[in-house]
């Protein structure tokens, strides 16, 4: 399996928002994250960067 | 290893732009892709969506 952990980048560092993420999909004002267990999470964020060999997806909050 | 293939989404479908991508990093007006062989590619694009279990990263060209 090739899932990754999703982290939200903040001024103070990175915060884990979801583990074992499979799909990241654009939705309205943000992103829908779906993990390998079928759990879903919606975030007002965009994909910032990826480090796939480290299993990391970095997200950045959208300006409100 | 957990690299993915990067595809550019176009009106006519998806075009493979790089295989075995490890890092995707924001850079100036676009993205820098780095694969597991250390090869780099710059694209005027943003990350659109991910399907990690399928080893796919989808990119979308930025408006000029």
XYZ file of N, CA, C and O in Angstrom:
512
model
N 0.849 -1.205 0.000
C 0.000 0.000 0.000
C 0.870 1.235 0.000
O 1.985 1.217 0.470
N 0.300 2.293 -0.467
C 1.134 3.466 -0.665
C 0.458 4.730 -0.155
O 0.577 5.785 -0.755
N -0.212 4.599 0.934
C -0.882 5.762 1.491
C 0.130 6.679 2.174
O 1.282 6.312 2.374
N -0.335 7.871 2.583
C 0.561 8.842 3.223
C -0.172 9.504 4.383
O -1.387 9.382 4.519
N 0.577 10.192 5.208
C -0.042 10.987 6.259
C -0.164 12.428 5.775
O 0.736 12.945 5.109
N -1.272 13.062 6.117
C -1.505 14.444 5.685
C -1.252 15.384 6.857
O -1.761 15.178 7.961
N -0.453 16.394 6.588
C -0.085 17.383 7.612
C -0.531 18.763 7.149
O -0.371 19.115 5.971
N -1.049 19.531 8.084
C -1.394 20.915 7.797
C -0.227 21.787 8.236
O 0.223 21.707 9.388
N 0.269 22.592 7.305
C 1.377 23.496 7.621
C 0.839 24.736 8.315
O -0.089 25.377 7.827
N 1.413 25.055 9.460
C 1.022 26.255 10.189
C 2.286 27.032 10.536
O 3.403 26.559 10.307
N 2.097 28.216 11.095
C 3.250 29.037 11.464
C 4.162 28.300 12.441
O 5.372 28.495 12.451
N 3.564 27.441 13.255
C 4.342 26.791 14.305
C 4.840 25.400 13.902
O 5.364 24.667 14.720
N 4.644 25.040 12.642
C 5.147 23.734 12.226
C 4.114 22.972 11.426
O 3.375 23.555 10.641
N 4.049 21.676 11.620
C 3.106 20.848 10.883
C 2.256 20.036 11.857
O 2.750 19.530 12.853
N 0.967 19.954 11.539
C 0.025 19.239 12.388
C -0.559 18.081 11.601
O -1.080 18.276 10.501
N -0.482 16.893 12.157
C -1.055 15.717 11.491
C -2.570 15.844 11.463
O -3.197 16.031 12.509
N -3.165 15.783 10.293
C -4.618 15.881 10.215
C -5.274 14.542 9.856
O -6.417 14.297 10.214
N -4.559 13.692 9.156
C -5.138 12.380 8.842
C -4.023 11.400 8.471
O -3.097 11.761 7.750
N -4.166 10.184 8.960
C -3.203 9.137 8.628
C -3.753 8.265 7.496
O -4.951 8.196 7.280
N -2.837 7.600 6.818
C -3.187 6.581 5.827
C -4.113 7.129 4.742
O -5.078 6.483 4.339
N -3.785 8.340 4.271
C -4.608 8.987 3.245
C -4.393 8.317 1.890
O -3.262 8.054 1.492
N -5.488 8.045 1.222
C -5.427 7.507 -0.135
C -5.744 8.623 -1.133
O -4.891 9.051 -1.886
N -6.985 9.133 -1.101
C -7.409 10.131 -2.073
C -7.454 11.534 -1.466
O -7.904 11.714 -0.331
N -7.008 12.486 -2.233
C -7.181 13.898 -1.889
C -7.841 14.547 -3.096
O -7.288 14.521 -4.204
N -9.030 15.083 -2.892
C -9.836 15.565 -4.007
C -10.279 16.996 -3.772
O -10.677 17.340 -2.657
N -10.237 17.837 -4.805
C -10.731 19.203 -4.642
C -12.242 19.190 -4.461
O -12.951 18.414 -5.111
N -12.720 20.013 -3.556
C -14.167 20.090 -3.331
C -14.506 21.495 -2.862
O -13.957 21.970 -1.867
N -15.391 22.131 -3.578
C -15.815 23.503 -3.262
C -14.656 24.370 -2.773
O -13.731 24.637 -3.515
N -14.689 24.730 -1.500
C -13.688 25.658 -0.967
C -12.509 24.954 -0.321
O -11.863 25.518 0.558
N -12.233 23.730 -0.709
C -11.126 23.068 -0.030
C -10.867 21.688 -0.586
O -10.959 21.471 -1.798
N -10.525 20.782 0.297
C -10.134 19.436 -0.099
C -10.896 18.394 0.698
O -11.167 18.583 1.884
N -11.205 17.301 0.042
C -11.725 16.137 0.747
C -10.611 15.104 0.830
O -10.023 14.731 -0.194
N -10.314 14.666 2.040
C -9.326 13.612 2.261
C -10.073 12.320 2.557
O -11.022 12.311 3.344
N -9.631 11.253 1.941
C -10.224 9.938 2.181
C -9.082 8.981 2.517
O -8.118 8.881 1.755
N -9.171 8.294 3.640
C -8.081 7.370 3.975
C -8.431 5.940 3.556
O -9.520 5.679 3.011
N -7.489 5.037 3.777
C -7.666 3.668 3.271
C -8.762 2.918 4.026
O -9.173 1.843 3.612
N -9.247 3.493 5.135
C -10.354 2.893 5.873
C -11.701 3.471 5.427
O -12.738 3.130 5.991
N -11.672 4.378 4.456
C -12.895 4.977 3.958
C -13.350 6.182 4.765
O -14.389 6.761 4.464
N -12.598 6.559 5.775
C -12.942 7.761 6.542
C -12.676 8.998 5.712
O -11.721 9.043 4.931
N -13.542 10.005 5.888
C -13.419 11.230 5.100
C -13.254 12.431 6.010
O -13.756 12.467 7.131
N -12.546 13.425 5.490
C -12.387 14.663 6.233
C -12.360 15.806 5.220
O -11.762 15.677 4.147
N -13.041 16.897 5.555
C -13.032 18.066 4.682
C -12.220 19.170 5.335
O -12.363 19.430 6.528
N -11.357 19.798 4.542
C -10.525 20.884 5.070
C -10.542 22.059 4.105
O -10.491 21.859 2.890
N -10.582 23.265 4.661
C -10.414 24.457 3.813
C -8.923 24.647 3.570
O -8.269 25.463 4.250
N -8.398 23.889 2.643
C -6.953 23.887 2.414
C -6.669 23.498 0.972
O -7.565 23.055 0.246
N -5.420 23.708 0.585
C -4.944 23.265 -0.722
C -3.713 22.390 -0.495
O -3.105 22.429 0.574
N -3.361 21.607 -1.514
C -2.165 20.778 -1.398
C -0.941 21.661 -1.610
O -0.824 22.328 -2.636
N -0.059 21.678 -0.649
C 1.135 22.524 -0.715
C 2.300 21.788 -1.367
O 2.913 22.286 -2.306
N 2.605 20.603 -0.887
C 3.741 19.860 -1.409
C 3.618 18.389 -1.014
O 2.782 18.021 -0.191
N 4.473 17.582 -1.638
C 4.463 16.140 -1.389
C 5.877 15.640 -1.141
O 6.833 16.139 -1.752
N 5.984 14.669 -0.265
C 7.236 13.960 -0.077
C 6.839 12.484 0.046
O 6.641 11.947 1.137
N 6.686 11.861 -1.109
C 5.987 10.575 -1.152
C 6.800 9.430 -0.569
O 6.231 8.531 0.065
N 8.102 9.456 -0.768
C 8.919 8.381 -0.209
C 8.871 8.429 1.323
O 8.940 7.396 1.990
N 8.678 9.627 1.868
C 8.481 9.789 3.319
C 7.011 9.643 3.724
O 6.666 9.878 4.890
N 6.150 9.351 2.770
C 4.716 9.179 3.044
C 4.098 10.447 3.633
O 3.313 10.381 4.582
N 4.447 11.589 3.070
C 3.932 12.839 3.610
C 3.270 13.692 2.535
O 3.818 13.876 1.439
N 2.087 14.199 2.883
C 1.367 15.173 2.059
C 1.203 16.420 2.918
O 0.711 16.334 4.047
N 1.639 17.553 2.410
C 1.536 18.790 3.174
C 0.420 19.667 2.602
O 0.357 19.897 1.394
N -0.428 20.144 3.495
C -1.561 20.986 3.108
C -1.362 22.370 3.690
O -0.691 22.546 4.709
N -1.964 23.344 3.056
C -1.877 24.714 3.538
C -3.283 25.286 3.610
O -4.036 25.181 2.645
N -3.607 25.877 4.741
C -4.939 26.460 4.898
C -5.162 27.583 3.897
O -4.258 28.367 3.622
N -6.370 27.662 3.374
C -6.701 28.750 2.460
C -7.026 29.999 3.260
O -7.562 29.927 4.361
N -6.690 31.147 2.676
C -7.066 32.412 3.320
C -8.581 32.515 3.337
O -9.246 32.123 2.378
N -9.099 33.022 4.414
C -10.556 33.143 4.501
C -10.998 34.494 3.950
O -10.192 35.288 3.539
N 9.166 1.284 -1.569
C 9.143 2.672 -2.047
C 7.723 3.089 -2.362
O 6.884 2.271 -2.692
N 7.524 4.372 -2.311
C 6.159 4.825 -2.390
C 5.998 6.006 -3.341
O 5.225 6.922 -3.083
N 6.746 5.958 -4.402
C 6.668 7.050 -5.368
C 5.394 6.923 -6.202
O 4.701 5.906 -6.140
N 5.107 7.962 -6.995
C 3.897 7.954 -7.815
C 4.220 8.503 -9.197
O 5.290 9.083 -9.415
N 3.303 8.324 -10.110
C 3.444 8.942 -11.418
C 2.639 10.236 -11.446
O 1.551 10.297 -10.881
N 3.202 11.252 -12.072
C 2.533 12.550 -12.139
C 1.904 12.736 -13.514
O 2.556 12.527 -14.541
N 0.645 13.118 -13.494
C -0.121 13.312 -14.729
C -0.626 14.746 -14.790
O -1.095 15.281 -13.778
N -0.552 15.327 -15.966
C -1.117 16.652 -16.174
C -2.523 16.483 -16.747
O -2.707 15.799 -17.760
N -3.487 17.080 -16.060
C -4.872 17.001 -16.532
C -5.095 18.028 -17.634
O -4.788 19.204 -17.480
N -5.617 17.558 -18.743
C -5.928 18.455 -19.856
C -7.365 18.190 -20.293
O -8.009 17.255 -19.810
N -7.834 19.016 -21.225
C -9.204 18.843 -21.712
C -9.403 17.452 -22.292
O -10.490 16.885 -22.227
N -8.335 16.911 -22.863
C -8.476 15.632 -23.555
C -8.100 14.439 -22.686
O -8.003 13.330 -23.177
N -7.843 14.683 -21.394
C -7.533 13.548 -20.543
C -6.345 13.825 -19.648
O -6.161 14.932 -19.178
N -5.526 12.825 -19.428
C -4.355 12.992 -18.577
C -3.103 12.577 -19.327
O -3.102 11.596 -20.066
N -2.045 13.373 -19.145
C -0.788 13.110 -19.821
C 0.274 12.837 -18.776
O 0.464 13.633 -17.856
N 0.961 11.731 -18.906
C 2.040 11.404 -17.979
C 3.183 12.386 -18.163
O 3.687 12.562 -19.265
N 3.577 13.073 -17.076
C 4.696 14.018 -17.199
C 5.959 13.511 -16.510
O 7.064 13.879 -16.892
N 5.807 12.680 -15.486
C 7.003 12.135 -14.840
C 6.637 10.875 -14.061
O 5.606 10.824 -13.399
N 7.517 9.876 -14.159
C 7.319 8.640 -13.411
C 8.141 8.669 -12.128
O 9.133 9.383 -12.023
N 7.735 7.867 -11.172
C 8.518 7.638 -9.952
C 8.807 8.931 -9.195
O 9.916 9.141 -8.699
N 7.795 9.791 -9.100
C 7.957 11.083 -8.433
C 8.027 10.875 -6.919
O 7.226 10.140 -6.338
N 9.005 11.525 -6.313
C 9.131 11.522 -4.857
C 8.626 12.860 -4.304
O 7.601 12.914 -3.637
N 9.339 13.940 -4.637
C 8.979 15.251 -4.091
C 8.265 16.121 -5.110
O 8.642 16.157 -6.294
N 7.260 16.834 -4.646
C 6.612 17.884 -5.436
C 6.640 19.132 -4.566
O 6.090 19.138 -3.462
N 7.311 20.159 -5.065
C 7.559 21.349 -4.255
C 7.100 22.598 -4.986
O 7.326 22.728 -6.198
N 6.473 23.536 -4.266
C 6.085 24.788 -4.911
C 7.328 25.600 -5.245
O 8.280 25.633 -4.458
N 7.333 26.210 -6.401
C 8.469 27.036 -6.799
C 7.968 28.136 -7.719
O 7.350 27.859 -8.729
N 8.232 29.367 -7.342
C 7.812 30.539 -8.117
C 6.421 30.350 -8.732
O 5.437 30.266 -8.011
N 6.373 30.223 -10.052
C 5.081 30.163 -10.739
C 4.614 28.745 -10.994
O 3.853 28.502 -11.933
N 5.066 27.802 -10.203
C 4.646 26.447 -10.511
C 5.177 25.441 -9.516
O 5.256 25.718 -8.327
N 5.521 24.278 -10.045
C 5.952 23.170 -9.193
C 7.259 22.587 -9.707
O 7.478 22.499 -10.914
N 8.072 22.141 -8.757
C 9.247 21.363 -9.117
C 8.959 19.914 -8.749
O 8.583 19.614 -7.611
N 9.113 19.038 -9.716
C 8.952 17.597 -9.474
C 10.333 16.973 -9.420
O 11.193 17.270 -10.265
N 10.544 16.107 -8.455
C 11.812 15.396 -8.335
C 11.492 13.916 -8.219
O 10.685 13.523 -7.354
N 12.095 13.102 -9.081
C 11.794 11.672 -8.980
C 12.860 10.937 -8.169
O 13.827 11.542 -7.692
N 12.653 9.642 -7.984
C 13.542 8.883 -7.098
C 14.935 8.723 -7.694
O 15.855 8.294 -7.002
N 15.100 9.092 -8.980
C 16.418 9.046 -9.603
C 17.125 10.396 -9.507
O 18.220 10.572 -10.022
N 16.445 11.370 -8.882
C 17.042 12.695 -8.729
C 16.786 13.617 -9.909
O 17.250 14.753 -9.927
N 16.075 13.131 -10.895
C 15.742 13.980 -12.038
C 14.710 15.023 -11.625
O 13.824 14.741 -10.806
N 14.823 16.218 -12.181
C 13.927 17.309 -11.818
C 13.189 17.819 -13.044
O 13.692 17.781 -14.151
N 12.001 18.314 -12.794
C 11.217 18.913 -13.870
C 10.420 20.064 -13.290
O 9.885 19.955 -12.186
N 10.376 21.167 -14.017
C 9.584 22.303 -13.569
C 8.353 22.452 -14.460
O 8.450 22.349 -15.676
N 7.213 22.676 -13.827
C 5.957 22.827 -14.574
C 5.182 24.019 -14.040
O 5.120 24.230 -12.828
N 4.563 24.767 -14.942
C 3.649 25.833 -14.511
C 2.308 25.174 -14.187
O 1.388 25.187 -15.013
N 2.235 24.593 -13.009
C 1.045 23.833 -12.642
C 0.894 23.827 -11.131
O 1.789 24.249 -10.399
N -0.266 23.394 -10.701
C -0.532 23.193 -9.275
C -0.985 21.750 -9.080
O -1.397 21.083 -10.037
N -0.912 21.271 -7.837
C -1.368 19.915 -7.563
C -2.895 19.925 -7.516
O -3.490 20.673 -6.747
N -3.515 19.140 -8.331
C -4.972 19.084 -8.403
C -5.549 18.073 -7.422
O -6.431 18.380 -6.638
N -5.050 16.852 -7.472
C -5.591 15.801 -6.618
C -4.605 14.640 -6.542
O -3.624 14.585 -7.296
N -4.887 13.732 -5.609
C -4.005 12.584 -5.384
C -4.825 11.304 -5.318
O -5.952 11.315 -4.800
N -4.243 10.245 -5.815
C -4.819 8.913 -5.631
C -3.628 8.009 -5.318
O -3.048 7.374 -6.201
N -3.250 8.006 -4.048
C -1.944 7.460 -3.675
C -1.876 5.947 -3.779
O -0.831 5.399 -4.157
N -2.965 5.272 -3.457
C -2.937 3.811 -3.553
C -2.757 3.392 -5.020
O -2.151 2.364 -5.308
N -3.243 4.242 -5.931
C -3.029 4.009 -7.367
C -1.714 4.618 -7.862
O -1.454 4.632 -9.070
N -0.950 5.211 -6.956
C 0.334 5.833 -7.309
C 0.156 6.956 -8.332
O 0.917 7.057 -9.289
N -0.861 7.783 -8.126
C -1.120 8.849 -9.095
C -1.197 10.212 -8.425
O -1.866 10.371 -7.394
N -0.510 11.161 -9.026
C -0.587 12.572 -8.645
C -1.081 13.326 -9.868
O -0.507 13.190 -10.951
N -2.158 14.088 -9.693
C -2.712 14.825 -10.826
C -2.392 16.308 -10.688
O -2.610 16.907 -9.627
N -1.886 16.877 -11.772
C -1.513 18.290 -11.795
C -2.420 19.021 -12.767
O -2.958 18.426 -13.704
N -2.571 20.305 -12.533
C -3.403 21.116 -13.419
C -2.602 22.340 -13.819
O -2.033 23.008 -12.958
N -2.567 22.630 -15.116
C -1.826 23.801 -15.581
C -2.408 25.082 -15.009
O -3.626 25.220 -14.889
N -1.538 26.006 -14.677
C -1.999 27.302 -14.191
C -2.382 28.167 -15.378
O -1.792 28.067 -16.458
N -3.378 29.026 -15.162
C -3.756 29.976 -16.203
C -2.588 30.932 -16.431
O -1.923 31.330 -15.487
N -2.364 31.281 -17.682
C -1.257 32.201 -17.950
C -1.746 33.628 -17.882
O -2.887 33.888 -17.622
